Amino acid sequence: MPYEFHFELVMQSLDRLLWGAALTIRLSALAMVLGLAVGVCAAVILKNGPAYARALVRAYVEVIRSTPFLVQLFIIFFGLPSLGLQLDANGAALVAMTVNLGAYAAEIVRAGIGAVHPSQLEAAQALGMTRWQVMRHVVLLPALEKVYPALASQFTLMMLASSVVSAISAEELTAAAHLLDSETFRSFEIYIVVMVLYILLALLFRFSFWVLGQIVFKRRRRLGAVRMGA
């Protein structure tokens, strides 16, 4: 007997899926900001920090990169309460996504910092720039520009991987789909719609990253050209 699609049942509850998609966007965007901050700090420590700090950061990066995101999520959601730290599902999802992103961003940013030529550092020091000015203008900003496409790809992958947090009942898109499926039993139609929504979210994130890159890095290059001309 041929399968009969009934997308009208899904469309009647589309607002619930869109609400879940909105939470996916919020969780992912906040995790990206926090994860980038963690990654930049970790990368700087890996490059210039004391030996003990480098060892700790290296251990953090290796542990995160060598374990499944789902296991990390379960440790944070189910394990931290044993230590007296209680997080709701959305809070645990945000922490897990931030910790995961921070480790991957650290390696990406570290590679960008390593690509900065030593002569640029020597020239900056000869100009009398402070250590913070050198790190900000000569090291970090050029490094971030070099690795921005890789960071954008990693952030988009994390947005897609956020579907895993439905395992702890975080109320994002996939969790909303699970709930709707249990009520309507139209799994095929529901997950086709969810797939389309994730594709649209991925396109939205990629376009947003492209626009952000054009604004931030083109402006930086333009200001640099003006200063050189002056």
PDB file of C-alpha atoms in Angstrom:
ATOM      1  CA  MET A   1       0.000   0.000   0.000  1.00  0.00           C
ATOM      2  CA  PRO A   2       1.556   3.348  -1.051  1.00  0.00           C
ATOM      3  CA  TYR A   3       2.366   5.798   1.697  1.00  0.00           C
ATOM      4  CA  GLU A   4       0.093   8.841   1.895  1.00  0.00           C
ATOM      5  CA  PHE A   5       1.734  12.057   2.987  1.00  0.00           C
ATOM      6  CA  HIS A   6      -0.234  14.332   5.288  1.00  0.00           C
ATOM      7  CA  PHE A   7       1.857  17.444   5.673  1.00  0.00           C
ATOM      8  CA  GLU A   8      -1.211  19.399   6.741  1.00  0.00           C
ATOM      9  CA  LEU A   9      -0.917  17.812  10.194  1.00  0.00           C
ATOM     10  CA  VAL A  10       2.632  19.122  10.479  1.00  0.00           C
ATOM     11  CA  MET A  11       1.737  22.544   9.101  1.00  0.00           C
ATOM     12  CA  GLN A  12      -0.934  22.933  11.772  1.00  0.00           C
ATOM     13  CA  SER A  13       1.795  22.714  14.408  1.00  0.00           C
ATOM     14  CA  LEU A  14       4.537  24.464  12.440  1.00  0.00           C
ATOM     15  CA  ASP A  15       4.676  27.234  15.050  1.00  0.00           C
ATOM     16  CA  ARG A  16       5.978  24.709  17.593  1.00  0.00           C
ATOM     17  CA  LEU A  17       8.783  23.669  15.270  1.00  0.00           C
ATOM     18  CA  LEU A  18       9.611  27.303  14.558  1.00  0.00           C
ATOM     19  CA  TRP A  19       9.713  28.013  18.288  1.00  0.00           C
ATOM     20  CA  GLY A  20      12.189  25.144  18.641  1.00  0.00           C
ATOM     21  CA  ALA A  21      14.208  26.510  15.723  1.00  0.00           C
ATOM     22  CA  ALA A  22      14.321  29.916  17.428  1.00  0.00           C
ATOM     23  CA  LEU A  23      15.750  28.312  20.562  1.00  0.00           C
ATOM     24  CA  THR A  24      18.305  26.481  18.411  1.00  0.00           C
ATOM     25  CA  ILE A  25      19.401  29.841  16.995  1.00  0.00           C
ATOM     26  CA  ARG A  26      19.638  31.463  20.432  1.00  0.00           C
ATOM     27  CA  LEU A  27      21.550  28.568  21.982  1.00  0.00           C
ATOM     28  CA  SER A  28      23.921  28.318  19.032  1.00  0.00           C
ATOM     29  CA  ALA A  29      24.584  32.057  18.787  1.00  0.00           C
ATOM     30  CA  LEU A  30      25.343  32.405  22.493  1.00  0.00           C
ATOM     31  CA  ALA A  31      27.521  29.276  22.464  1.00  0.00           C
ATOM     32  CA  MET A  32      29.441  30.671  19.493  1.00  0.00           C
ATOM     33  CA  VAL A  33      30.235  33.934  21.285  1.00  0.00           C
ATOM     34  CA  LEU A  34      31.242  32.203  24.514  1.00  0.00           C
ATOM     35  CA  GLY A  35      33.065  29.399  22.695  1.00  0.00           C
ATOM     36  CA  LEU A  36      35.083  31.873  20.629  1.00  0.00           C
ATOM     37  CA  ALA A  37      36.075  33.744  23.792  1.00  0.00           C
ATOM     38  CA  VAL A  38      37.177  30.476  25.418  1.00  0.00           C
ATOM     39  CA  GLY A  39      38.993  29.426  22.251  1.00  0.00           C
ATOM     40  CA  VAL A  40      40.899  32.694  21.867  1.00  0.00           C
ATOM     41  CA  CYS A  41      42.012  32.655  25.506  1.00  0.00           C
ATOM     42  CA  ALA A  42      43.049  29.006  25.218  1.00  0.00           C
ATOM     43  CA  ALA A  43      44.947  29.665  21.979  1.00  0.00           C
ATOM     44  CA  VAL A  44      46.863  32.567  23.526  1.00  0.00           C
ATOM     45  CA  ILE A  45      47.799  30.380  26.499  1.00  0.00           C
ATOM     46  CA  LEU A  46      48.920  27.577  24.185  1.00  0.00           C
ATOM     47  CA  LYS A  47      51.131  30.041  22.330  1.00  0.00           C
ATOM     48  CA  ASN A  48      52.511  32.239  25.102  1.00  0.00           C
ATOM     49  CA  GLY A  49      51.368  30.862  28.468  1.00  0.00           C
ATOM     50  CA  PRO A  50      53.496  29.259  31.191  1.00  0.00           C
ATOM     51  CA  ALA A  51      54.214  25.539  30.917  1.00  0.00           C
ATOM     52  CA  TYR A  52      51.652  24.419  33.510  1.00  0.00           C
ATOM     53  CA  ALA A  53      48.892  26.495  31.885  1.00  0.00           C
ATOM     54  CA  ARG A  54      49.770  25.139  28.444  1.00  0.00           C
ATOM     55  CA  ALA A  55      49.597  21.597  29.817  1.00  0.00           C
ATOM     56  CA  LEU A  56      46.154  22.191  31.341  1.00  0.00           C
ATOM     57  CA  VAL A  57      44.773  23.775  28.177  1.00  0.00           C
ATOM     58  CA  ARG A  58      46.280  21.050  26.001  1.00  0.00           C
ATOM     59  CA  ALA A  59      44.641  18.396  28.196  1.00  0.00           C
ATOM     60  CA  TYR A  60      41.275  20.200  27.924  1.00  0.00           C
ATOM     61  CA  VAL A  61      41.525  20.423  24.134  1.00  0.00           C
ATOM     62  CA  GLU A  62      42.557  16.791  23.718  1.00  0.00           C
ATOM     63  CA  VAL A  63      39.845  15.466  26.045  1.00  0.00           C
ATOM     64  CA  ILE A  64      37.096  17.397  24.260  1.00  0.00           C
ATOM     65  CA  ARG A  65      38.328  16.540  20.769  1.00  0.00           C
ATOM     66  CA  SER A  66      38.687  12.857  21.665  1.00  0.00           C
ATOM     67  CA  THR A  67      35.241  12.287  23.172  1.00  0.00           C
ATOM     68  CA  PRO A  68      31.715  12.395  21.690  1.00  0.00           C
ATOM     69  CA  PHE A  69      29.693  15.548  22.228  1.00  0.00           C
ATOM     70  CA  LEU A  70      26.838  13.442  23.617  1.00  0.00           C
ATOM     71  CA  VAL A  71      29.090  12.064  26.379  1.00  0.00           C
ATOM     72  CA  GLN A  72      30.228  15.589  27.265  1.00  0.00           C
ATOM     73  CA  LEU A  73      26.590  16.675  27.413  1.00  0.00           C
ATOM     74  CA  PHE A  74      25.645  13.808  29.722  1.00  0.00           C
ATOM     75  CA  ILE A  75      28.589  14.503  32.055  1.00  0.00           C
ATOM     76  CA  ILE A  76      27.513  18.138  32.399  1.00  0.00           C
ATOM     77  CA  PHE A  77      23.786  17.453  32.745  1.00  0.00           C
ATOM     78  CA  PHE A  78      23.869  14.296  34.868  1.00  0.00           C
ATOM     79  CA  GLY A  79      27.293  14.573  36.491  1.00  0.00           C
ATOM     80  CA  LEU A  80      27.500  18.161  37.724  1.00  0.00           C
ATOM     81  CA  PRO A  81      24.471  17.794  40.060  1.00  0.00           C
ATOM     82  CA  SER A  82      26.555  15.229  41.982  1.00  0.00           C
ATOM     83  CA  LEU A  83      28.990  18.078  42.671  1.00  0.00           C
ATOM     84  CA  GLY A  84      26.198  20.389  43.787  1.00  0.00           C
ATOM     85  CA  LEU A  85      25.854  22.299  40.503  1.00  0.00           C
ATOM     86  CA  GLN A  86      22.326  21.964  39.142  1.00  0.00           C
ATOM     87  CA  LEU A  87      21.601  23.119  35.587  1.00  0.00           C
ATOM     88  CA  ASP A  88      18.364  22.928  33.656  1.00  0.00           C
ATOM     89  CA  ALA A  89      18.384  21.278  30.235  1.00  0.00           C
ATOM     90  CA  ASN A  90      18.915  24.498  28.286  1.00  0.00           C
ATOM     91  CA  GLY A  91      21.668  25.662  30.637  1.00  0.00           C
ATOM     92  CA  ALA A  92      23.478  22.323  30.405  1.00  0.00           C
ATOM     93  CA  ALA A  93      23.157  22.422  26.621  1.00  0.00           C
ATOM     94  CA  LEU A  94      24.697  25.897  26.498  1.00  0.00           C
ATOM     95  CA  VAL A  95      27.603  24.911  28.753  1.00  0.00           C
ATOM     96  CA  ALA A  96      28.283  21.726  26.773  1.00  0.00           C
ATOM     97  CA  MET A  97      28.179  23.553  23.440  1.00  0.00           C
ATOM     98  CA  THR A  98      30.472  26.289  24.768  1.00  0.00           C
ATOM     99  CA  VAL A  99      33.002  23.826  26.180  1.00  0.00           C
ATOM    100  CA  ASN A 100      33.010  21.829  22.946  1.00  0.00           C
ATOM    101  CA  LEU A 101      33.288  24.856  20.695  1.00  0.00           C
ATOM    102  CA  GLY A 102      36.015  26.375  22.864  1.00  0.00           C
ATOM    103  CA  ALA A 103      38.292  23.381  22.344  1.00  0.00           C
ATOM    104  CA  TYR A 104      37.877  23.309  18.574  1.00  0.00           C
ATOM    105  CA  ALA A 105      38.143  27.092  18.295  1.00  0.00           C
ATOM    106  CA  ALA A 106      41.363  26.993  20.349  1.00  0.00           C
ATOM    107  CA  GLU A 107      43.057  24.746  17.797  1.00  0.00           C
ATOM    108  CA  ILE A 108      41.791  26.802  14.870  1.00  0.00           C
ATOM    109  CA  VAL A 109      42.879  30.132  16.383  1.00  0.00           C
ATOM    110  CA  ARG A 110      46.217  28.663  17.485  1.00  0.00           C
ATOM    111  CA  ALA A 111      46.912  27.722  13.870  1.00  0.00           C
ATOM    112  CA  GLY A 112      46.081  31.278  12.824  1.00  0.00           C
ATOM    113  CA  ILE A 113      48.415  32.753  15.438  1.00  0.00           C
ATOM    114  CA  GLY A 114      51.167  30.403  14.282  1.00  0.00           C
ATOM    115  CA  ALA A 115      50.783  31.772  10.743  1.00  0.00           C
ATOM    116  CA  VAL A 116      51.744  35.309  11.846  1.00  0.00           C
ATOM    117  CA  HIS A 117      55.316  35.931  10.636  1.00  0.00           C
ATOM    118  CA  PRO A 118      57.867  36.768  13.368  1.00  0.00           C
ATOM    119  CA  SER A 119      59.011  39.798  11.367  1.00  0.00           C
ATOM    120  CA  GLN A 120      55.597  41.383  11.952  1.00  0.00           C
ATOM    121  CA  LEU A 121      56.070  41.049  15.708  1.00  0.00           C
ATOM    122  CA  GLU A 122      59.559  42.527  15.506  1.00  0.00           C
ATOM    123  CA  ALA A 123      58.298  45.463  13.447  1.00  0.00           C
ATOM    124  CA  ALA A 124      55.488  46.124  15.926  1.00  0.00           C
ATOM    125  CA  GLN A 125      57.890  46.051  18.869  1.00  0.00           C
ATOM    126  CA  ALA A 126      60.255  48.392  17.023  1.00  0.00           C
ATOM    127  CA  LEU A 127      57.372  50.854  16.672  1.00  0.00           C
ATOM    128  CA  GLY A 128      56.994  50.895  20.451  1.00  0.00           C
ATOM    129  CA  MET A 129      53.666  49.074  20.600  1.00  0.00           C
ATOM    130  CA  THR A 130      52.724  47.598  23.958  1.00  0.00           C
ATOM    131  CA  ARG A 131      52.383  43.849  24.400  1.00  0.00           C
ATOM    132  CA  TRP A 132      48.575  44.166  24.399  1.00  0.00           C
ATOM    133  CA  GLN A 133      48.635  46.267  21.223  1.00  0.00           C
ATOM    134  CA  VAL A 134      50.872  43.727  19.518  1.00  0.00           C
ATOM    135  CA  MET A 135      48.633  40.852  20.582  1.00  0.00           C
ATOM    136  CA  ARG A 136      45.448  42.627  19.506  1.00  0.00           C
ATOM    137  CA  HIS A 137      46.433  44.365  16.265  1.00  0.00           C
ATOM    138  CA  VAL A 138      49.343  42.298  14.959  1.00  0.00           C
ATOM    139  CA  VAL A 139      48.538  38.796  16.210  1.00  0.00           C
ATOM    140  CA  LEU A 140      44.881  38.181  17.062  1.00  0.00           C
ATOM    141  CA  LEU A 141      43.009  40.205  14.448  1.00  0.00           C
ATOM    142  CA  PRO A 142      45.104  39.000  11.476  1.00  0.00           C
ATOM    143  CA  ALA A 143      44.987  35.450  12.867  1.00  0.00           C
ATOM    144  CA  LEU A 144      41.194  35.553  13.203  1.00  0.00           C
ATOM    145  CA  GLU A 145      40.897  36.877   9.660  1.00  0.00           C
ATOM    146  CA  LYS A 146      43.000  33.993   8.324  1.00  0.00           C
ATOM    147  CA  VAL A 147      40.996  31.304  10.113  1.00  0.00           C
ATOM    148  CA  TYR A 148      37.563  32.953   9.927  1.00  0.00           C
ATOM    149  CA  PRO A 149      36.229  30.534   7.254  1.00  0.00           C
ATOM    150  CA  ALA A 150      37.268  27.548   9.393  1.00  0.00           C
ATOM    151  CA  LEU A 151      35.662  29.084  12.483  1.00  0.00           C
ATOM    152  CA  ALA A 152      32.461  29.816  10.571  1.00  0.00           C
ATOM    153  CA  SER A 153      32.305  26.202   9.375  1.00  0.00           C
ATOM    154  CA  GLN A 154      32.890  24.897  12.907  1.00  0.00           C
ATOM    155  CA  PHE A 155      30.163  27.153  14.288  1.00  0.00           C
ATOM    156  CA  THR A 156      27.706  25.962  11.641  1.00  0.00           C
ATOM    157  CA  LEU A 157      28.549  22.340  12.447  1.00  0.00           C
ATOM    158  CA  MET A 158      27.874  23.008  16.124  1.00  0.00           C
ATOM    159  CA  MET A 159      24.491  24.514  15.273  1.00  0.00           C
ATOM    160  CA  LEU A 160      23.625  21.285  13.458  1.00  0.00           C
ATOM    161  CA  ALA A 161      25.074  19.182  16.292  1.00  0.00           C
ATOM    162  CA  SER A 162      22.830  21.033  18.740  1.00  0.00           C
ATOM    163  CA  SER A 163      20.142  18.518  17.754  1.00  0.00           C
ATOM    164  CA  VAL A 164      21.935  16.150  20.161  1.00  0.00           C
ATOM    165  CA  VAL A 165      20.807  18.222  23.154  1.00  0.00           C
ATOM    166  CA  SER A 166      17.287  16.893  22.606  1.00  0.00           C
ATOM    167  CA  ALA A 167      18.609  13.827  24.469  1.00  0.00           C
ATOM    168  CA  ILE A 168      18.354  15.820  27.720  1.00  0.00           C
ATOM    169  CA  SER A 169      15.019  17.392  26.723  1.00  0.00           C
ATOM    170  CA  ALA A 170      16.400  20.812  25.844  1.00  0.00           C
ATOM    171  CA  GLU A 171      13.521  22.421  23.995  1.00  0.00           C
ATOM    172  CA  GLU A 172      15.201  23.034  20.636  1.00  0.00           C
ATOM    173  CA  LEU A 173      14.078  22.048  17.141  1.00  0.00           C
ATOM    174  CA  THR A 174      14.701  18.300  17.312  1.00  0.00           C
ATOM    175  CA  ALA A 175      13.077  18.015  20.740  1.00  0.00           C
ATOM    176  CA  ALA A 176      10.024  19.854  19.409  1.00  0.00           C
ATOM    177  CA  ALA A 177       9.930  17.382  16.514  1.00  0.00           C
ATOM    178  CA  HIS A 178      10.095  14.406  18.903  1.00  0.00           C
ATOM    179  CA  LEU A 179       7.161  15.759  20.886  1.00  0.00           C
ATOM    180  CA  LEU A 180       5.105  16.457  17.781  1.00  0.00           C
ATOM    181  CA  ASP A 181       5.897  12.985  16.458  1.00  0.00           C
ATOM    182  CA  SER A 182       4.619  11.374  19.665  1.00  0.00           C
ATOM    183  CA  GLU A 183       1.330  13.232  19.244  1.00  0.00           C
ATOM    184  CA  THR A 184       0.691  12.830  15.508  1.00  0.00           C
ATOM    185  CA  PHE A 185       2.658   9.678  14.563  1.00  0.00           C
ATOM    186  CA  ARG A 186       3.615  11.345  11.267  1.00  0.00           C
ATOM    187  CA  SER A 187       7.352  10.762  11.614  1.00  0.00           C
ATOM    188  CA  PHE A 188       8.177  10.896   7.912  1.00  0.00           C
ATOM    189  CA  GLU A 189       6.501  14.248   7.293  1.00  0.00           C
ATOM    190  CA  ILE A 190       7.766  15.794  10.529  1.00  0.00           C
ATOM    191  CA  TYR A 191      11.415  14.961   9.948  1.00  0.00           C
ATOM    192  CA  ILE A 192      11.269  16.035   6.315  1.00  0.00           C
ATOM    193  CA  VAL A 193      10.094  19.444   7.533  1.00  0.00           C
ATOM    194  CA  VAL A 194      12.762  19.440  10.257  1.00  0.00           C
ATOM    195  CA  MET A 195      15.425  18.617   7.666  1.00  0.00           C
ATOM    196  CA  VAL A 196      14.304  21.563   5.548  1.00  0.00           C
ATOM    197  CA  LEU A 197      14.384  23.842   8.599  1.00  0.00           C
ATOM    198  CA  TYR A 198      17.949  22.764   9.439  1.00  0.00           C
ATOM    199  CA  ILE A 199      19.015  23.430   5.851  1.00  0.00           C
ATOM    200  CA  LEU A 200      17.493  26.911   6.079  1.00  0.00           C
ATOM    201  CA  LEU A 201      19.221  27.499   9.425  1.00  0.00           C
ATOM    202  CA  ALA A 202      22.574  26.416   7.976  1.00  0.00           C
ATOM    203  CA  LEU A 203      22.116  28.775   5.024  1.00  0.00           C
ATOM    204  CA  LEU A 204      21.130  31.582   7.404  1.00  0.00           C
ATOM    205  CA  PHE A 205      24.225  31.033   9.549  1.00  0.00           C
ATOM    206  CA  ARG A 206      26.556  30.866   6.548  1.00  0.00           C
ATOM    207  CA  PHE A 207      25.110  34.060   5.092  1.00  0.00           C
ATOM    208  CA  SER A 208      25.327  35.804   8.475  1.00  0.00           C
ATOM    209  CA  PHE A 209      28.981  34.778   8.851  1.00  0.00           C
ATOM    210  CA  TRP A 210      29.728  36.031   5.342  1.00  0.00           C
ATOM    211  CA  VAL A 211      28.127  39.407   6.057  1.00  0.00           C
ATOM    212  CA  LEU A 212      29.917  39.670   9.407  1.00  0.00           C
ATOM    213  CA  GLY A 213      33.251  38.850   7.772  1.00  0.00           C
ATOM    214  CA  GLN A 214      32.690  41.479   5.104  1.00  0.00           C
ATOM    215  CA  ILE A 215      31.846  44.110   7.709  1.00  0.00           C
ATOM    216  CA  VAL A 216      34.587  43.350  10.245  1.00  0.00           C
ATOM    217  CA  PHE A 217      37.560  42.435   8.094  1.00  0.00           C
ATOM    218  CA  LYS A 218      36.938  44.778   5.163  1.00  0.00           C
ATOM    219  CA  ARG A 219      36.558  47.646   7.630  1.00  0.00           C
ATOM    220  CA  ARG A 220      39.800  46.599   9.332  1.00  0.00           C
ATOM    221  CA  ARG A 221      41.687  46.505   6.028  1.00  0.00           C
ATOM    222  CA  ARG A 222      40.221  49.855   5.008  1.00  0.00           C
ATOM    223  CA  LEU A 223      41.281  51.482   8.277  1.00  0.00           C
ATOM    224  CA  GLY A 224      44.733  49.947   7.900  1.00  0.00           C
ATOM    225  CA  ALA A 225      45.061  51.395   4.405  1.00  0.00           C
ATOM    226  CA  VAL A 226      44.008  54.840   5.659  1.00  0.00           C
ATOM    227  CA  ARG A 227      46.600  54.746   8.437  1.00  0.00           C
ATOM    228  CA  MET A 228      49.330  53.689   6.017  1.00  0.00           C
ATOM    229  CA  GLY A 229      48.351  56.493   3.666  1.00  0.00           C
ATOM    230  CA  ALA A 230      48.483  58.996   6.514  1.00  0.00           C
TER     231      ALA A 230
END
